[in-house]
Coordinates of C-alpha atoms and ligand atoms in Angstrom, one line a residue:
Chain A
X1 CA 54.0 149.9 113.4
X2 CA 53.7 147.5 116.4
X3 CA 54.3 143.6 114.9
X4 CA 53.0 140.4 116.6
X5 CA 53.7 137.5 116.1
X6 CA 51.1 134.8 115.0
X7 CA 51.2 131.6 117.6
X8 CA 54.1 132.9 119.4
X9 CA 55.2 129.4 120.6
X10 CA 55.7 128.4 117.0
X11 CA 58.6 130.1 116.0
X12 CA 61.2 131.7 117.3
X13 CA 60.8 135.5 117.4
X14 CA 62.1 139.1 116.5
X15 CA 65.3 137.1 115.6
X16 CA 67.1 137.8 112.6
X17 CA 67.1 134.2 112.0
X18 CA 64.3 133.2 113.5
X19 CA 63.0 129.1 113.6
X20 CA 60.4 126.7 114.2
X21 CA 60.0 125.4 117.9
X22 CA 59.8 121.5 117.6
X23 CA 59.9 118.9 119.9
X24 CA 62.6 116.0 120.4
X25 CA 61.7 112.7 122.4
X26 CA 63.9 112.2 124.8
X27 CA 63.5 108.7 125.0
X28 CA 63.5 107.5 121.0
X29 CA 65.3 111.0 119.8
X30 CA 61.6 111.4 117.0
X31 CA 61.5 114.9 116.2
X32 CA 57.9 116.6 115.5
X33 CA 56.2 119.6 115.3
X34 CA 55.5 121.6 116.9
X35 CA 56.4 120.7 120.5
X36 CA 53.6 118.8 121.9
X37 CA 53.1 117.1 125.0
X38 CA 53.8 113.7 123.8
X39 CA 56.1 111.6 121.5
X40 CA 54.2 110.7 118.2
X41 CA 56.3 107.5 117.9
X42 CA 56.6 105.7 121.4
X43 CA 53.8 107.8 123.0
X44 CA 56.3 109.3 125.7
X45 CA 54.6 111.6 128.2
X46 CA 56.6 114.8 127.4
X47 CA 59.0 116.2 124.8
X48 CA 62.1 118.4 124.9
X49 CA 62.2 122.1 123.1
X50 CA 64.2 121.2 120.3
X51 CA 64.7 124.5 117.6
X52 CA 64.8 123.1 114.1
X53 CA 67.3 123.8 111.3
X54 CA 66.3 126.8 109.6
X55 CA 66.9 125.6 105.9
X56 CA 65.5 122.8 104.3
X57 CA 64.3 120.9 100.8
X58 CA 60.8 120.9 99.3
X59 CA 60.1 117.2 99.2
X60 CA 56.6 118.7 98.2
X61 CA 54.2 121.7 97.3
X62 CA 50.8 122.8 96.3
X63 CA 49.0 125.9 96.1
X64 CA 46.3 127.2 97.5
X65 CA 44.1 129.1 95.3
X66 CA 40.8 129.5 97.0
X67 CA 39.6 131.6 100.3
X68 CA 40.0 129.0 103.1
X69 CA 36.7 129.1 105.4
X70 CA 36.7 129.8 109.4
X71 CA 38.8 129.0 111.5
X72 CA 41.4 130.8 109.0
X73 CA 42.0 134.4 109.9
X74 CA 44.0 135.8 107.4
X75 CA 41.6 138.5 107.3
X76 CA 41.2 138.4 103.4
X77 CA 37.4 139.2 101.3
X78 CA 37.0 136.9 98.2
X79 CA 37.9 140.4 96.2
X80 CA 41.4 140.5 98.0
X81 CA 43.0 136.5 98.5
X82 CA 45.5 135.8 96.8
X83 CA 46.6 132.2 96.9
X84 CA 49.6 130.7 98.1
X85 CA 52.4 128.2 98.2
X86 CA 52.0 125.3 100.7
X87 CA 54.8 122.9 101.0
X88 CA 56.1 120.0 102.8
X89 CA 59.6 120.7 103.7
X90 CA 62.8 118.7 104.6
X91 CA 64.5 119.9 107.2
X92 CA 68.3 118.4 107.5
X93 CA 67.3 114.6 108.1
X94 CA 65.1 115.7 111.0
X95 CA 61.8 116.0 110.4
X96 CA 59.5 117.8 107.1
X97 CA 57.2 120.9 108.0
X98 CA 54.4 121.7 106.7
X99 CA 54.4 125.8 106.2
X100 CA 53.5 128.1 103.9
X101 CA 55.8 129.2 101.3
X102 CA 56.4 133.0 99.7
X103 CA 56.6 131.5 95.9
X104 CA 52.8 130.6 95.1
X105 CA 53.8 130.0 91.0
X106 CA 53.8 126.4 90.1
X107 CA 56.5 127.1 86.9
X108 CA 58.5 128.5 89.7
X109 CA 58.2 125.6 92.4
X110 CA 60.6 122.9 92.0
X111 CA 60.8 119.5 93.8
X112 CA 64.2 119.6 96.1
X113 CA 64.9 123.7 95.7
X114 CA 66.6 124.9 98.7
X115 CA 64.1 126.8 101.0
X116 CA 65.2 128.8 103.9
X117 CA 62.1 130.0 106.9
X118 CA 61.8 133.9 107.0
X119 CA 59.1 136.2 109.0
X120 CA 56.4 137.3 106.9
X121 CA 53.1 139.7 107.3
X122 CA 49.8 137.9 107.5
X123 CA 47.2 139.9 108.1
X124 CA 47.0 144.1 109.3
X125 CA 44.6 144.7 111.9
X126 CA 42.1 147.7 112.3
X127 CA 44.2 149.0 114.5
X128 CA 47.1 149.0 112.5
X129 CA 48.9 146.3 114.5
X130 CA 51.0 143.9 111.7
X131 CA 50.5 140.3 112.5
X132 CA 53.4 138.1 111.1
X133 CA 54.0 134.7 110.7
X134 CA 56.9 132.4 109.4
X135 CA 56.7 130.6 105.8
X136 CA 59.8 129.4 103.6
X137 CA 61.5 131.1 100.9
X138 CA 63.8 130.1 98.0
X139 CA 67.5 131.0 98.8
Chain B
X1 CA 33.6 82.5 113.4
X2 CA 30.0 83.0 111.6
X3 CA 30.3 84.1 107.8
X4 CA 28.5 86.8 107.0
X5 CA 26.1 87.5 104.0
X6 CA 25.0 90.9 102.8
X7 CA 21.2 90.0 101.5
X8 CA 19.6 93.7 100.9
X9 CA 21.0 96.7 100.0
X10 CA 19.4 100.3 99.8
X11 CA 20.0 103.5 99.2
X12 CA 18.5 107.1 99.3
X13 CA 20.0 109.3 96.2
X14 CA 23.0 111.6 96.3
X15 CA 23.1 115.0 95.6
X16 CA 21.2 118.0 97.2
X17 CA 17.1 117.9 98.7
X18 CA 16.2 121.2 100.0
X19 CA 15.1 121.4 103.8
X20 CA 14.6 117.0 103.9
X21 CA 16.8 115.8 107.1
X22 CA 18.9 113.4 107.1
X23 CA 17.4 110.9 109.7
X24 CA 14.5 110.5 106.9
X25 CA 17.0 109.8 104.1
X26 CA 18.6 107.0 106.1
X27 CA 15.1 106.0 106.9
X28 CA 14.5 105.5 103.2
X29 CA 17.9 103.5 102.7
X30 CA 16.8 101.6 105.8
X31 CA 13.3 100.3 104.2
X32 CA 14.8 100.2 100.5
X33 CA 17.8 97.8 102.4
X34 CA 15.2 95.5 104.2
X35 CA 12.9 95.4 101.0
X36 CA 15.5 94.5 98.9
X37 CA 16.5 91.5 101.2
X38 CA 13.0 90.7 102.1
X39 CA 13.1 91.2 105.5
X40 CA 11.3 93.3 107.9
X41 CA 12.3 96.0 110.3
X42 CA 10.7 94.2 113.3
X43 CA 13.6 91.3 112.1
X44 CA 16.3 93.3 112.7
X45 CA 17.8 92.3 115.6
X46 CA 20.8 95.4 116.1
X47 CA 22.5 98.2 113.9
X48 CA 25.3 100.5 113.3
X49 CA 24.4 103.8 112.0
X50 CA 27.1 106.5 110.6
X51 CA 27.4 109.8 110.9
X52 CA 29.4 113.5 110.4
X53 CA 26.3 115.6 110.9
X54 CA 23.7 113.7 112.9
X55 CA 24.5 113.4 116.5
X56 CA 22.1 110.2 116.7
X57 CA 21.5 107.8 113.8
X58 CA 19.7 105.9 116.1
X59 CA 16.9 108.2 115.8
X60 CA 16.3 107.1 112.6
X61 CA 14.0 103.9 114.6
X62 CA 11.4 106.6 115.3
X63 CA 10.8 106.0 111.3
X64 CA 11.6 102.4 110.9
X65 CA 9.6 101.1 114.3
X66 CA 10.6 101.2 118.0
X67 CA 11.3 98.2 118.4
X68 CA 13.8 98.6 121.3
X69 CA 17.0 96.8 119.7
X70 CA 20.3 98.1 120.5
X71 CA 21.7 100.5 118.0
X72 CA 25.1 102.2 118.2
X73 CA 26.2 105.1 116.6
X74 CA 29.5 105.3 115.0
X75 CA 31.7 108.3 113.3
X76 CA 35.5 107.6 112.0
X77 CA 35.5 110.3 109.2
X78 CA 35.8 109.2 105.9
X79 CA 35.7 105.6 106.8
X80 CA 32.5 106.0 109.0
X81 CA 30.3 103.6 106.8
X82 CA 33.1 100.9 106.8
X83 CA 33.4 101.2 110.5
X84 CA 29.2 100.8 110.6
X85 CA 30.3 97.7 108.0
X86 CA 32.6 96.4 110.1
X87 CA 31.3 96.6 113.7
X88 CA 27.8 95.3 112.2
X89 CA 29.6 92.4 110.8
X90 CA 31.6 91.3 113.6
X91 CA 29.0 91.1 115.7
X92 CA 27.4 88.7 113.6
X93 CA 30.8 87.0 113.1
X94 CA 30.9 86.4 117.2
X95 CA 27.4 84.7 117.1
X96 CA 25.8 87.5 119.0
X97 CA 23.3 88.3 116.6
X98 CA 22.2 86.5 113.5
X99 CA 20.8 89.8 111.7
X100 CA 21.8 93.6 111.8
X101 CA 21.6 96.8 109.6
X102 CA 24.2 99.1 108.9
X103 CA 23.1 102.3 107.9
X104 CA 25.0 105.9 107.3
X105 CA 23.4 109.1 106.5
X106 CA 24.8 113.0 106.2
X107 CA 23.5 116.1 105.1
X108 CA 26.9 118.6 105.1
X109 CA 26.9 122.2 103.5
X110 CA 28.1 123.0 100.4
X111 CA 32.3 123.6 100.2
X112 CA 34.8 122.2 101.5
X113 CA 34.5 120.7 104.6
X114 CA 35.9 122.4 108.1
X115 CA 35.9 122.0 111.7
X116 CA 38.3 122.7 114.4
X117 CA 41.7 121.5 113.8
X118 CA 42.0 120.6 117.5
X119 CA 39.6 117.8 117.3
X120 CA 41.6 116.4 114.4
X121 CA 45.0 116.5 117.0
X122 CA 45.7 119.4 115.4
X123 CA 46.9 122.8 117.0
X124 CA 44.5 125.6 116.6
X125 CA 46.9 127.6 114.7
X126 CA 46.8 125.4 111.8
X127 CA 43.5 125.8 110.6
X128 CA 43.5 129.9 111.3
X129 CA 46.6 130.2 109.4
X130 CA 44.9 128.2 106.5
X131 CA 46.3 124.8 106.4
X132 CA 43.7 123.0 108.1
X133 CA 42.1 122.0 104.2
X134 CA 42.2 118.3 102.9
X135 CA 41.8 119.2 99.2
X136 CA 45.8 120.9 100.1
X137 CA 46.6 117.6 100.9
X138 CA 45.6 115.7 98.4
X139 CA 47.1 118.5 96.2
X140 CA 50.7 117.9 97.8
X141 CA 50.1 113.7 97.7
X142 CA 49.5 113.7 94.1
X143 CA 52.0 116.3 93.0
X144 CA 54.8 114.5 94.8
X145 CA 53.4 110.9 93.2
X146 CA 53.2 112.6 89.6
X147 CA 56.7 113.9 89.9
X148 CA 58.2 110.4 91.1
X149 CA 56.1 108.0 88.9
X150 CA 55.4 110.2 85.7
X151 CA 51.8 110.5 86.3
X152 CA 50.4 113.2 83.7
X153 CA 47.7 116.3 84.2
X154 CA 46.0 114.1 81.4
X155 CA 45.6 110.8 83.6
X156 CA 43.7 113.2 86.1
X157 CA 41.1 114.5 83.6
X158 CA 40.8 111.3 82.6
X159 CA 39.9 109.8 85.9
X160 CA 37.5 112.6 86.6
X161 CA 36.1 112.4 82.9
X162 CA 35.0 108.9 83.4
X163 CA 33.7 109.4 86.5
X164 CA 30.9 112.1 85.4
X165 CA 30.5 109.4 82.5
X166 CA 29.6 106.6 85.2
X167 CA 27.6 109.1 86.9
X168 CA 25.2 109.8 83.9
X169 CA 24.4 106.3 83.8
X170 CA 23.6 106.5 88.0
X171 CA 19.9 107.5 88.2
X172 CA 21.2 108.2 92.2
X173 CA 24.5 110.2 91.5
X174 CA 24.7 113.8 92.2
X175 CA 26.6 114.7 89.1
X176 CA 25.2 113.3 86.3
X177 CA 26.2 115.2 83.0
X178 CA 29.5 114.0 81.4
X179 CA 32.7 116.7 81.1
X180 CA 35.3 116.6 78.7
X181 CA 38.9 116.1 79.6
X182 CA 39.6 120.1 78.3
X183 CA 37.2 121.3 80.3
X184 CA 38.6 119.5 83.3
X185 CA 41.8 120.5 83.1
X186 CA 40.7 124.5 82.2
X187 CA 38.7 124.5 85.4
X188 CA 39.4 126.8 87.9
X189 CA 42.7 125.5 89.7
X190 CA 41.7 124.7 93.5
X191 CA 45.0 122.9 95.0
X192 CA 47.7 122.5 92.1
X193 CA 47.9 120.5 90.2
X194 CA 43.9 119.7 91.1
X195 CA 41.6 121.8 89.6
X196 CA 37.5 122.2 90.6
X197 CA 36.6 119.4 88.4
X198 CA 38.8 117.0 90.1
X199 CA 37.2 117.1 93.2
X200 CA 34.4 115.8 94.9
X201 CA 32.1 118.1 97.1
X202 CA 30.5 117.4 100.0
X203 CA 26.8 116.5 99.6
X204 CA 23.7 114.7 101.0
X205 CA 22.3 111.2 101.0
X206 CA 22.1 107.9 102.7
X207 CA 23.3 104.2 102.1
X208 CA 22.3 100.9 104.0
X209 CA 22.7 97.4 103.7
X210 CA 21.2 94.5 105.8
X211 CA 23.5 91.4 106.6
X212 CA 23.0 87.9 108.0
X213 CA 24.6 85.3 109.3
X214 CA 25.7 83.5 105.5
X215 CA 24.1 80.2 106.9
X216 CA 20.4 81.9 107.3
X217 CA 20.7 83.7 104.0
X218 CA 18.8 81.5 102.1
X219 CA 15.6 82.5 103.9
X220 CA 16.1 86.0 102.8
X221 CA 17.4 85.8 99.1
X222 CA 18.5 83.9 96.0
X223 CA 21.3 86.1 95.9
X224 CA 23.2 86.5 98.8
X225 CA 27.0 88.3 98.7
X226 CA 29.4 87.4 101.1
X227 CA 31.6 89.7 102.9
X228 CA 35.0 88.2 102.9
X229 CA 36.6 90.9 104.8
X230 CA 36.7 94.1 106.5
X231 CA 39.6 95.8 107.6
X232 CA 40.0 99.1 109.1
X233 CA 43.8 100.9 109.9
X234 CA 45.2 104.4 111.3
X235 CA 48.1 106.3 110.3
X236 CA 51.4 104.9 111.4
X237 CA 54.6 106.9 112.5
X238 CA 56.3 107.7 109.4
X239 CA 53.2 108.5 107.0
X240 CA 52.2 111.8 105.6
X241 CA 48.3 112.1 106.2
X242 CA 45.5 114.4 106.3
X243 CA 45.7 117.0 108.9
X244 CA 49.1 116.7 110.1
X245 CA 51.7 119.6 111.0
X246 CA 54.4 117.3 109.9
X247 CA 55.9 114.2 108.9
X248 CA 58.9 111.7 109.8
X249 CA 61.8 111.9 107.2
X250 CA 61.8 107.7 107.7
X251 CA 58.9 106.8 105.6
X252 CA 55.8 104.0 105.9
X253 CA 53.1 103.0 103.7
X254 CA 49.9 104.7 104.0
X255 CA 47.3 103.1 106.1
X256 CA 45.4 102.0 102.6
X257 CA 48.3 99.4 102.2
X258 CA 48.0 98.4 105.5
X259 CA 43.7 97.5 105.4
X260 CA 44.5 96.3 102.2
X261 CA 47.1 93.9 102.9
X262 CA 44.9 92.8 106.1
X263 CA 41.6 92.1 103.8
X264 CA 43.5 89.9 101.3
X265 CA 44.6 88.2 103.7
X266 CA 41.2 87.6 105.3
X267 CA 39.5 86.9 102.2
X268 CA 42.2 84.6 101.1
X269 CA 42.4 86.2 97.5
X270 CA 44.5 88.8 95.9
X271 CA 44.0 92.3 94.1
X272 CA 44.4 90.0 90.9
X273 CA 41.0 88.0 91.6
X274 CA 39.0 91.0 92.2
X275 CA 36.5 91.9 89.4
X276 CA 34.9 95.2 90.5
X277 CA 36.4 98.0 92.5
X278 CA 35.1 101.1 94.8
X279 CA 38.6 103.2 95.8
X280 CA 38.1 106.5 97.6
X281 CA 38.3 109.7 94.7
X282 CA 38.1 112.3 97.4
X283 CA 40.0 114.2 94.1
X284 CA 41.1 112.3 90.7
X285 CA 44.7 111.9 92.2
X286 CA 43.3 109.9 95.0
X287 CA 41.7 107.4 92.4
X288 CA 45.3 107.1 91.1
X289 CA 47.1 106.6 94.2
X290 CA 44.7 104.2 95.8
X291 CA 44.8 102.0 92.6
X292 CA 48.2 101.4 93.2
X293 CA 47.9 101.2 97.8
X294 CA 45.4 98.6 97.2
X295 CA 47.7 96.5 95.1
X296 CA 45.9 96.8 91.9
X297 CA 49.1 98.2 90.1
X298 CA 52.5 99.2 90.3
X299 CA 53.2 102.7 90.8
X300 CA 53.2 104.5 87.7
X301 CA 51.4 102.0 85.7
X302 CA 48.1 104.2 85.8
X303 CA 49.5 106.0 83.1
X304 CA 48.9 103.2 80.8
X305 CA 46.1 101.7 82.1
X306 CA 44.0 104.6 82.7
X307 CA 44.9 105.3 79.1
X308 CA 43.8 102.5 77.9
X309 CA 40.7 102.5 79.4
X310 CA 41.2 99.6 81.8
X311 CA 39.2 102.0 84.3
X312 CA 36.5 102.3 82.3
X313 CA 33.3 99.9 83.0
X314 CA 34.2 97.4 80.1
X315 CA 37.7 97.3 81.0
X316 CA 40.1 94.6 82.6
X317 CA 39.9 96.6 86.1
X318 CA 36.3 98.9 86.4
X319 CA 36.8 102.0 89.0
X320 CA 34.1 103.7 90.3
X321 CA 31.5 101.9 88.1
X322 CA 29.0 104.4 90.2
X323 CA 30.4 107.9 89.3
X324 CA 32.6 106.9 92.7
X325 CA 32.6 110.3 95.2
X326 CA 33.7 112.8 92.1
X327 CA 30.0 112.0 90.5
X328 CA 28.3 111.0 94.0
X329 CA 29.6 113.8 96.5
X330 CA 30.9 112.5 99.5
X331 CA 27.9 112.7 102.9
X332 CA 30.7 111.0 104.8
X333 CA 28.7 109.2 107.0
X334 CA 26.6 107.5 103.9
X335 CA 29.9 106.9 101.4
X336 CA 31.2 103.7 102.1
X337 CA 27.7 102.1 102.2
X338 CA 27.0 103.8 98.7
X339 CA 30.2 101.9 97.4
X340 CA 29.1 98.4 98.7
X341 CA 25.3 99.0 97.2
X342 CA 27.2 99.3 93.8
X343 CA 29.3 96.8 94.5
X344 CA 26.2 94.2 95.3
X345 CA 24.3 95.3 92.4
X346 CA 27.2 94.7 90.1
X347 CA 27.7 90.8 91.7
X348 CA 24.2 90.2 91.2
X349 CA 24.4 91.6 87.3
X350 CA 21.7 94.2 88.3
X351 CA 23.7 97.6 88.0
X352 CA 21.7 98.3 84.5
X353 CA 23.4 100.4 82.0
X354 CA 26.9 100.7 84.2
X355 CA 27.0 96.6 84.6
X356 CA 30.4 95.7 84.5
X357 CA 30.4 92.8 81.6
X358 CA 31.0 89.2 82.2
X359 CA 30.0 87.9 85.5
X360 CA 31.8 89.7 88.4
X361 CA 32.2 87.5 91.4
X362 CA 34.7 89.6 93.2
X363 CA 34.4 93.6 94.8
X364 CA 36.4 95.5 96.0
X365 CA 35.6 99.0 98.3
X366 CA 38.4 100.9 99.9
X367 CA 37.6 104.4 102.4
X368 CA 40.2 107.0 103.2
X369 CA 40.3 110.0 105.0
X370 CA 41.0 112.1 108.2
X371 CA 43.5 112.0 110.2
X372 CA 44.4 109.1 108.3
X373 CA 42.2 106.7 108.6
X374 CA 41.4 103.9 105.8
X375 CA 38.6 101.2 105.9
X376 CA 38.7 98.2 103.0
X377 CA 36.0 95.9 102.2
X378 CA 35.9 92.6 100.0
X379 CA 32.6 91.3 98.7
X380 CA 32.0 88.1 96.7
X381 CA 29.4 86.1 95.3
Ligands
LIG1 ZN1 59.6 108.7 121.5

């Protein structure tokens, strides 16, 4: 089964640990994502590629329990969603991320759990062709 | 600097009205606006019109008169109508015109709203892989804020409970039949912990309201209000908002704080003179959080006071005396208008059955939205 990767510039990928492709300002040292052409905090013309730590803390969550309308392609009918974690996550004292996560159970989300990012499918399609994308999981 | 008056005030209803466009809604708020101040069209000398929907507001003179003044259309997402608010009262404010209109209208399908994430400064990416949604937002704002300042699922249903109560006593609100708190809460879950009844929808309608230079009032009205202050603020470095990939581990305040700090300090009065007050309820959460960004409370005190019905109409601090956008809907373009109608009727003691008690002198509107974007306005008599 041939994988692809979802916005390939977004994470790093095949790797077996793969991470998310930020950007660092090389004049104030702000770290966003993902790497854009300029600095969020001092406006800066350009940012550096800048991988960011791979674990992190969920400073916050919600779920989302209803089928997103266009532009999202996750490919599902209103018969076949299934809803899903979102979070805000800490990573190190860098920056937070927003990103999916692979726990979508609210008695099972907990402010502060440990969260590490892992490769997961998105959507399969019609010609069998997996396309993956990253989301965090609980260690 | 020119003080501005607000002397009419109009408004076409909220909800949903079949094939009838939007440019002859805001016509209607238009007329009701000039009626209600006594004025004509053919005085109007300028005007602001909002918009999501309509590429030209402006059109809207081929109903009112083409009368050739210069009108300028304005969109700024959630705070669109305090942007129309703002621009129409400046200019009035710099002495280049003694009387405007400011007029938003919107007519959006039903569901949650969507567009393309790039507009928004967002990559593409985000809204195909299904984060491009602002009722996820507002799910992750309030969950965070419950978890740090004990806010309960309760306090939610009751926010949204009393604003389908205020709406049954709106002849103009969308949602007009009262819910119970357990049938809030057992809703379908949307964005956790926010479930369907929690959140407003997008809808239809336009707002308007005619101002004047405050020293010219008098021609128009026995009961001029007085805009005190507008303010409007953007997200600043540090501050999670809608629509964003990320967010800077160092905090800052939301841009709420900021306009609200701003329009205290223009009207020279605090959160503690106010009598009547509009805050954005994109979801029940919001209605918390913002009672606390505009300085109304500490955070966590909602708890109690929403409890003790200090919310409500007859309490010590009335919220949403309209239904607010849970009962109204939100037609972006229109919302902010539709909160300083209510806010005028309620300092003139002519909101009927939802009239806050007493004599209000002071209100209160606040606007919030993409890509973080906030708009407060203070009203007094
Ligand atoms: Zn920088």
């Amino acid at each position: 089964m041939t994988q692809v990767a979802f916005a390939p510039d977004v994470f790093t990928w095949p790797s077996d640990e793969p991470q998310l492709i930020g950007g660092r300002c090389p004049r104030c040292a702000a770290v966003a994502f993902p790497l854009a052409p300029a600095c969020p905090r001092c406006g800066t013309p350009e940012m550096d590629r800048h991988l960011l730590p791979r674990r992190g803390t969920l400073w916050t969550w919600t779920t989302q329990e209803f089928l997103p309308k266009e532009p999202y392609a996750g490919g599902e009918t209103f018969e076949t969603f299934r809803p899903y974690g979102v979070g805000l996550v800490q990573l190190g004292d860098e920056v937070r991320v927003e990103a999916r996560l692979t726990e979508s159970d609210p008695k099972v989300l907990e402010f502060g759990m440990e969260l590490e990012l892992v490769v997961v499918p998105f959507r399969t399609d019609e010609d069998g062709t997996e396309i993956v994308t990253y989301a965090f999981q609980p260690v | 600097m020119e003080d501005v008056a607000i002397i009419g005030v109009g408004l076409h209803p909220f909800g949903r009205f079949g094939a009838k466009p939007a440019l002859e809604m805001g016509a209607e708020a238009v007329r009701a606006a000039c009626a209600d101040a006594g004025a004509e069209w053919k005085d109007v000398q300028f005007a602001f019109g909002g918009s999501f929907e309509v590429d030209n507001p402006d059109a809207v003179t081929g109903q009112l008169g083409l009368t050739g003044i210069p009108f300028m259309d304005v969109y700024n997402g959630c705070a669109t109508a305090a942007t129309a608010l703002e621009l129409t009262a400046d200019a009035i404010r710099a002495g280049k015109y003694d009387i405007g209109v400011a007029v938003g209208m919107d007519k959006h399908d039903p569901g949650a709203f969507t567009s393309d994430p790039v507009d928004y400064g967002a990559p593409a990416w985000y809204g195909e892989m299904g984060y491009f949604l602002t009722t996820k937002f507002f799910g992750m704002k309030i969950n965070r804020y419950m978890h740090d300042h004990g806010i309960s699922h309760e306090t939610l249903a009751r926010v949204a409970a009393k604003a389908f109560r205020n709406g049954a006593l709106n002849p103009n609100a969308f949602r007009r039949k009262p819910v119970a708190e357990a049938d809030i809460l057992a809703s379908r879950m949307l964005n956790y912990p926010l479930t369907q009844y929690m959140f407003c929808a997008p809808d239809e309608g336009a707002a308007a309201a005619v101002l004047c230079r405050a020293d010219i009032a008098s021609r128009f009205t026995s009961s001029p209000v007085y805009l005190r202050a507008t303010t409007l603020r953007t997200r600043r470095y540090g501050a999670h908002e809608v629509h964003s990939t990320w967010a800077a581990v160092e905090q800052d305040d939301a841009p709420t704080v900021y306009a609200s700090r701003a329009a205290y300090e223009q009207a020279g009065i605090g959160p503690e003179d106010v009598d009547v007050v509009q805050l954005q309820d994109t979801d029940a959460g919001a209605e918390v959080i913002h009672m606390a960004e505009n300085g109304f409370c500490a955070d966590g005190e909602q708890e109690r006071l929403i409890a003790e019905g200090a919310t409500e109409i007859g309490g010590s601090l009335p919220v949403n005396t309209d239904g607010g956008l849970i009962a109204n809907g939100e037609p972006v373009g229109a919302s902010g208008l539709r909160q300083v109608h209510e806010l005028v009727l309620q300092l003139r003691g002519r909101a009927g059955e939802r009239q806050v008690p007493g004599t209000p002198r002071v209100g209160y509107a606040q606007l919030y939205g993409a890509p973080g974007t906030a708009g407060v306005s203070i009203l007094s008599t």
